[in-house]
Amino acid sequence: MDVVVRDRRLRWPIAAHFEAAIRGQIVRSVDRRAKYILIGFDAGTMILHLGMSGSLRLVKRDIPPQAHDHWDIGVDSGWVLRFHDPRRFGSLHWTETDPTLHPLLAKLAPEPLSEAFDGEYLYRATRKRNVAVKQLIMNSQLVVGVGNIYASEALFRARVSPRRAARRLTRKEAAALAQAIKDVLGQAIDIGGTTLRDYVNADGAPGYFRQKLFVYERAGARCRVCKSSIKQFVQGQRSTYWCSTCQR
Ligand SMILES: [Zn+2]
């Protein structure tokens, strides 16, 4: 594998030895942990983050780099994987030890679609927590990757009010909520993501999950279940949407 780094100044500088370490290596695995992309080689692992504005695209090798195309790695004779990031909040780390022990990854909470995240985990994690349940499930120290849309939608499906103090979730509600989070994320992945602003999926197409939403950005519209009016309020600086009839 060949590699070209045009600008090392990402969120953290790209290590000086990166090119020598990766040259001639073959990709063995591609994984994800929270928002980090892990590309595994025999010699080590690239840990990538797209930051605010980064993107990875496979492009023909002979297409000249544009402004903000910070690095390429060759993936076969005709193509390169090219990283583009105008704001340079993205990052590239190289590690030659277990990437899950890297300081960026070691303390991350469980993935919502993993077995480690279930009703019992959620129930235990919410004990003694006075914070509203919606804010807690969006806290990446509890579970990673549950953003505002998915938190609102999962709470609707579990019939739990976003205002409820986390410690007052019953065991049964915690199980329903953990399952609802998995269902909402799984469905959004199947459909291809939720279109917001400039989001496109890996094929460059918009996501369509928006059409399946029950509450998010539906303030004033009728609840799809009970026909009441969907309500909105601000919680932790984020808009929350809910049905006060369906959710208690
Ligand atoms: Zn309702």
mmCIF file of C-alpha atoms in Angstrom, residues 4-237:
data_model
loop_
_atom_site.group_PDB
_atom_site.id
_atom_site.type_symbol
_atom_site.label_atom_id
_atom_site.label_comp_id
_atom_site.label_asym_id
_atom_site.label_seq_id
_atom_site.Cartn_x
_atom_site.Cartn_y
_atom_site.Cartn_z
ATOM 1 C CA VAL A 4 0.586 10.334 0.448
ATOM 2 C CA VAL A 5 0.140 12.799 3.307
ATOM 3 C CA ARG A 6 -0.224 16.387 2.064
ATOM 4 C CA ASP A 7 -1.038 18.072 5.353
ATOM 5 C CA ARG A 8 -0.292 16.548 8.772
ATOM 6 C CA ARG A 9 -2.087 19.318 10.683
ATOM 7 C CA LEU A 10 -5.389 17.674 11.517
ATOM 8 C CA ARG A 11 -6.997 17.908 14.962
ATOM 9 C CA TRP A 12 -3.810 16.225 16.149
ATOM 10 C CA PRO A 13 -0.725 16.058 13.895
ATOM 11 C CA ILE A 14 -0.334 12.832 11.925
ATOM 12 C CA ALA A 15 2.657 10.915 13.347
ATOM 13 C CA ALA A 16 5.885 11.359 11.395
ATOM 14 C CA HIS A 17 6.409 7.588 11.115
ATOM 15 C CA PHE A 18 2.920 6.834 9.742
ATOM 16 C CA GLU A 19 3.839 6.557 6.053
ATOM 17 C CA ALA A 20 6.803 4.261 6.694
ATOM 18 C CA ALA A 21 4.686 2.066 8.999
ATOM 19 C CA ILE A 22 1.830 1.560 6.513
ATOM 20 C CA ARG A 23 3.781 1.287 3.245
ATOM 21 C CA GLY A 24 3.408 -2.160 1.676
ATOM 22 C CA GLN A 25 0.736 -3.243 4.176
ATOM 23 C CA ILE A 26 -2.564 -4.913 3.243
ATOM 24 C CA VAL A 27 -5.912 -3.983 4.809
ATOM 25 C CA ARG A 28 -7.042 -6.874 7.034
ATOM 26 C CA SER A 29 -10.134 -5.420 8.697
ATOM 27 C CA VAL A 30 -12.433 -2.401 8.839
ATOM 28 C CA ASP A 31 -14.334 -1.741 12.074
ATOM 29 C CA ARG A 32 -16.014 1.103 13.886
ATOM 30 C CA ARG A 33 -16.069 2.094 17.546
ATOM 31 C CA ALA A 34 -18.281 5.082 18.441
ATOM 32 C CA LYS A 35 -17.336 7.653 15.766
ATOM 33 C CA TYR A 36 -13.897 6.162 15.130
ATOM 34 C CA ILE A 37 -13.151 4.115 12.007
ATOM 35 C CA LEU A 38 -10.529 1.409 12.564
ATOM 36 C CA ILE A 39 -8.596 0.101 9.553
ATOM 37 C CA GLY A 40 -6.487 -2.894 10.555
ATOM 38 C CA PHE A 41 -3.188 -4.018 8.998
ATOM 39 C CA ASP A 42 -0.681 -6.679 10.043
ATOM 40 C CA ALA A 43 1.618 -3.968 11.441
ATOM 41 C CA GLY A 44 -0.993 -1.898 13.261
ATOM 42 C CA THR A 45 -4.272 -0.009 13.062
ATOM 43 C CA MET A 46 -5.308 3.374 11.637
ATOM 44 C CA ILE A 47 -7.781 5.142 13.951
ATOM 45 C CA LEU A 48 -9.713 7.743 11.949
ATOM 46 C CA HIS A 49 -12.237 10.373 12.972
ATOM 47 C CA LEU A 50 -14.104 12.485 10.413
ATOM 48 C CA GLY A 51 -14.486 15.433 12.788
ATOM 49 C CA MET A 52 -17.092 18.029 11.792
ATOM 50 C CA SER A 53 -16.580 18.135 8.047
ATOM 51 C CA GLY A 54 -14.362 15.220 7.033
ATOM 52 C CA SER A 55 -15.208 12.655 4.371
ATOM 53 C CA LEU A 56 -13.570 9.570 2.908
ATOM 54 C CA ARG A 57 -14.068 8.799 -0.754
ATOM 55 C CA LEU A 58 -12.702 6.193 -3.101
ATOM 56 C CA VAL A 59 -11.431 8.093 -6.117
ATOM 57 C CA LYS A 60 -9.520 7.162 -9.254
ATOM 58 C CA ARG A 61 -5.832 7.504 -8.656
ATOM 59 C CA ASP A 62 -5.353 9.957 -11.537
ATOM 60 C CA ILE A 63 -7.899 12.489 -10.207
ATOM 61 C CA PRO A 64 -5.804 15.426 -8.947
ATOM 62 C CA PRO A 65 -6.222 16.299 -5.256
ATOM 63 C CA GLN A 66 -8.299 19.376 -4.464
ATOM 64 C CA ALA A 67 -7.868 21.872 -1.633
ATOM 65 C CA HIS A 68 -8.375 20.167 1.761
ATOM 66 C CA ASP A 69 -7.585 16.664 0.413
ATOM 67 C CA HIS A 70 -5.132 15.920 3.233
ATOM 68 C CA TRP A 71 -4.117 12.331 2.578
ATOM 69 C CA ASP A 72 -4.531 9.363 0.198
ATOM 70 C CA ILE A 73 -3.896 5.697 0.740
ATOM 71 C CA GLY A 74 -3.728 3.479 -2.319
ATOM 72 C CA VAL A 75 -6.178 0.569 -2.163
ATOM 73 C CA ASP A 76 -5.312 -1.085 -5.467
ATOM 74 C CA SER A 77 -3.668 -0.110 -8.703
ATOM 75 C CA GLY A 78 -6.471 2.172 -9.890
ATOM 76 C CA TRP A 79 -7.945 3.692 -6.755
ATOM 77 C CA VAL A 80 -7.064 5.649 -3.647
ATOM 78 C CA LEU A 81 -8.975 6.281 -0.427
ATOM 79 C CA ARG A 82 -8.879 10.080 -0.099
ATOM 80 C CA PHE A 83 -9.548 12.097 3.058
ATOM 81 C CA HIS A 84 -11.090 15.560 2.567
ATOM 82 C CA ASP A 85 -11.638 17.873 5.545
ATOM 83 C CA PRO A 86 -11.969 21.674 5.150
ATOM 84 C CA ARG A 87 -12.164 22.348 8.891
ATOM 85 C CA ARG A 88 -9.462 19.832 9.903
ATOM 86 C CA PHE A 89 -11.232 18.608 13.042
ATOM 87 C CA GLY A 90 -10.751 15.057 11.759
ATOM 88 C CA SER A 91 -7.847 12.913 12.912
ATOM 89 C CA LEU A 92 -5.615 9.996 11.992
ATOM 90 C CA HIS A 93 -3.765 7.989 14.632
ATOM 91 C CA TRP A 94 -1.563 4.961 14.018
ATOM 92 C CA THR A 95 -1.232 2.369 16.771
ATOM 93 C CA GLU A 96 0.738 -0.856 16.806
ATOM 94 C CA THR A 97 -0.946 -2.258 19.918
ATOM 95 C CA ASP A 98 -4.563 -3.266 20.648
ATOM 96 C CA PRO A 99 -6.603 -0.308 19.334
ATOM 97 C CA THR A 100 -9.331 -0.836 21.942
ATOM 98 C CA LEU A 101 -6.738 0.127 24.570
ATOM 99 C CA HIS A 102 -5.813 3.368 22.779
ATOM 100 C CA PRO A 103 -6.548 6.412 24.988
ATOM 101 C CA LEU A 104 -9.174 7.629 22.494
ATOM 102 C CA LEU A 105 -11.117 4.371 22.728
ATOM 103 C CA ALA A 106 -10.348 2.756 26.081
ATOM 104 C CA LYS A 107 -12.959 4.612 28.112
ATOM 105 C CA LEU A 108 -15.827 4.671 25.623
ATOM 106 C CA ALA A 109 -19.215 3.437 26.833
ATOM 107 C CA PRO A 110 -20.886 0.394 25.186
ATOM 108 C CA GLU A 111 -22.239 0.433 21.644
ATOM 109 C CA PRO A 112 -26.060 0.549 21.656
ATOM 110 C CA LEU A 113 -26.306 -2.386 19.235
ATOM 111 C CA SER A 114 -23.930 -4.561 21.257
ATOM 112 C CA GLU A 115 -24.936 -7.228 23.782
ATOM 113 C CA ALA A 116 -23.255 -5.196 26.529
ATOM 114 C CA PHE A 117 -26.041 -2.618 26.210
ATOM 115 C CA ASP A 118 -29.324 -4.110 27.422
ATOM 116 C CA GLY A 119 -32.155 -3.365 29.825
ATOM 117 C CA GLU A 120 -30.240 -4.550 32.854
ATOM 118 C CA TYR A 121 -27.234 -2.352 31.974
ATOM 119 C CA LEU A 122 -29.522 0.648 31.446
ATOM 120 C CA TYR A 123 -31.424 -0.050 34.667
ATOM 121 C CA ARG A 124 -28.231 -0.205 36.728
ATOM 122 C CA ALA A 125 -26.731 2.866 35.025
ATOM 123 C CA THR A 126 -29.805 4.970 35.787
ATOM 124 C CA ARG A 127 -29.972 4.267 39.539
ATOM 125 C CA LYS A 128 -29.360 7.368 41.673
ATOM 126 C CA ARG A 129 -29.322 9.572 38.557
ATOM 127 C CA ASN A 130 -31.623 12.563 38.933
ATOM 128 C CA VAL A 131 -30.985 13.843 35.425
ATOM 129 C CA ALA A 132 -33.833 13.518 32.895
ATOM 130 C CA VAL A 133 -33.767 10.174 31.132
ATOM 131 C CA LYS A 134 -33.425 11.717 27.665
ATOM 132 C CA GLN A 135 -30.291 13.609 28.642
ATOM 133 C CA LEU A 136 -28.826 10.491 30.214
ATOM 134 C CA ILE A 137 -29.283 8.262 27.160
ATOM 135 C CA MET A 138 -27.610 10.955 25.025
ATOM 136 C CA ASN A 139 -24.605 11.017 27.370
ATOM 137 C CA SER A 140 -21.735 9.212 25.653
ATOM 138 C CA GLN A 141 -20.391 8.086 29.021
ATOM 139 C CA LEU A 142 -23.463 5.840 29.353
ATOM 140 C CA VAL A 143 -23.903 4.621 25.769
ATOM 141 C CA VAL A 144 -22.323 5.961 22.565
ATOM 142 C CA GLY A 145 -24.103 7.118 19.435
ATOM 143 C CA VAL A 146 -27.639 7.891 20.628
ATOM 144 C CA GLY A 147 -28.207 11.362 19.176
ATOM 145 C CA ASN A 148 -31.140 13.706 19.623
ATOM 146 C CA ILE A 149 -33.369 12.210 16.937
ATOM 147 C CA TYR A 150 -32.889 8.636 18.074
ATOM 148 C CA ALA A 151 -33.277 9.464 21.774
ATOM 149 C CA SER A 152 -36.598 11.226 21.078
ATOM 150 C CA GLU A 153 -37.892 8.414 18.892
ATOM 151 C CA ALA A 154 -36.787 5.626 21.262
ATOM 152 C CA LEU A 155 -38.487 7.303 24.241
ATOM 153 C CA PHE A 156 -41.704 7.553 22.231
ATOM 154 C CA ARG A 157 -41.598 3.872 21.323
ATOM 155 C CA ALA A 158 -40.871 2.914 24.954
ATOM 156 C CA ARG A 159 -43.731 5.234 26.065
ATOM 157 C CA VAL A 160 -41.449 7.008 28.550
ATOM 158 C CA SER A 161 -41.543 10.795 29.020
ATOM 159 C CA PRO A 162 -38.239 12.493 28.155
ATOM 160 C CA ARG A 163 -38.598 14.508 31.381
ATOM 161 C CA ARG A 164 -38.691 11.491 33.687
ATOM 162 C CA ALA A 165 -35.876 11.393 36.259
ATOM 163 C CA ALA A 166 -33.616 8.555 35.119
ATOM 164 C CA ARG A 167 -33.640 6.910 38.568
ATOM 165 C CA ARG A 168 -37.409 6.509 38.348
ATOM 166 C CA LEU A 169 -37.278 4.175 35.339
ATOM 167 C CA THR A 170 -38.631 0.778 36.292
ATOM 168 C CA ARG A 171 -36.779 -2.365 35.292
ATOM 169 C CA LYS A 172 -39.472 -3.088 32.716
ATOM 170 C CA GLU A 173 -39.217 0.424 31.239
ATOM 171 C CA ALA A 174 -35.425 0.201 31.113
ATOM 172 C CA ALA A 175 -35.744 -3.025 29.139
ATOM 173 C CA ALA A 176 -38.292 -1.442 26.787
ATOM 174 C CA LEU A 177 -36.131 1.642 26.302
ATOM 175 C CA ALA A 178 -32.934 -0.315 25.627
ATOM 176 C CA GLN A 179 -34.818 -2.377 23.044
ATOM 177 C CA ALA A 180 -36.388 0.749 21.504
ATOM 178 C CA ILE A 181 -32.928 2.334 21.102
ATOM 179 C CA LYS A 182 -31.713 -0.792 19.296
ATOM 180 C CA ASP A 183 -34.843 -0.897 17.112
ATOM 181 C CA VAL A 184 -34.692 2.777 16.128
ATOM 182 C CA LEU A 185 -30.989 2.644 15.271
ATOM 183 C CA GLY A 186 -31.363 -0.670 13.452
ATOM 184 C CA GLN A 187 -34.244 0.650 11.375
ATOM 185 C CA ALA A 188 -32.397 3.881 10.542
ATOM 186 C CA ILE A 189 -29.357 1.862 9.414
ATOM 187 C CA ASP A 190 -31.545 -0.393 7.248
ATOM 188 C CA ILE A 191 -33.157 2.601 5.564
ATOM 189 C CA GLY A 192 -29.843 4.399 5.080
ATOM 190 C CA GLY A 193 -29.674 7.069 7.755
ATOM 191 C CA THR A 194 -31.596 10.223 8.532
ATOM 192 C CA THR A 195 -31.155 13.201 6.254
ATOM 193 C CA LEU A 196 -30.164 16.310 8.141
ATOM 194 C CA ARG A 197 -28.438 19.216 6.446
ATOM 195 C CA ASP A 198 -25.583 17.863 4.315
ATOM 196 C CA TYR A 199 -25.660 14.236 5.425
ATOM 197 C CA VAL A 200 -25.288 11.676 2.646
ATOM 198 C CA ASN A 201 -24.619 7.962 2.994
ATOM 199 C CA ALA A 202 -21.579 6.141 1.624
ATOM 200 C CA ASP A 203 -23.107 6.080 -1.855
ATOM 201 C CA GLY A 204 -23.662 9.845 -1.808
ATOM 202 C CA ALA A 205 -27.459 9.438 -1.449
ATOM 203 C CA PRO A 206 -29.614 11.101 1.246
ATOM 204 C CA GLY A 207 -31.030 9.027 4.119
ATOM 205 C CA TYR A 208 -34.769 8.377 4.325
ATOM 206 C CA PHE A 209 -35.355 7.582 8.002
ATOM 207 C CA ARG A 210 -36.979 11.013 8.433
ATOM 208 C CA GLN A 211 -40.146 9.692 6.795
ATOM 209 C CA LYS A 212 -40.549 7.145 9.622
ATOM 210 C CA LEU A 213 -40.266 9.560 12.535
ATOM 211 C CA PHE A 214 -43.020 9.599 15.182
ATOM 212 C CA VAL A 215 -42.100 12.750 17.105
ATOM 213 C CA TYR A 216 -38.844 14.377 15.986
ATOM 214 C CA GLU A 217 -39.486 17.793 14.374
ATOM 215 C CA ARG A 218 -43.233 17.052 14.341
ATOM 216 C CA ALA A 219 -44.284 19.720 16.895
ATOM 217 C CA GLY A 220 -47.957 20.583 16.387
ATOM 218 C CA ALA A 221 -48.555 17.581 14.110
ATOM 219 C CA ARG A 222 -50.847 14.749 15.203
ATOM 220 C CA CYS A 223 -49.383 11.788 17.055
ATOM 221 C CA ARG A 224 -49.398 8.826 14.672
ATOM 222 C CA VAL A 225 -50.701 6.622 17.513
ATOM 223 C CA CYS A 226 -53.232 8.674 19.549
ATOM 224 C CA LYS A 227 -53.840 11.780 17.353
ATOM 225 C CA SER A 228 -52.860 14.215 20.139
ATOM 226 C CA SER A 229 -50.654 17.165 19.204
ATOM 227 C CA ILE A 230 -46.887 16.491 19.417
ATOM 228 C CA LYS A 231 -45.182 18.827 21.874
ATOM 229 C CA GLN A 232 -41.731 20.401 21.877
ATOM 230 C CA PHE A 233 -39.549 21.881 24.598
ATOM 231 C CA VAL A 234 -35.857 22.606 25.104
ATOM 232 C CA GLN A 235 -33.909 20.251 27.323
ATOM 233 C CA GLY A 236 -30.153 20.593 27.829
ATOM 234 C CA GLN A 237 -30.029 23.070 24.911
#
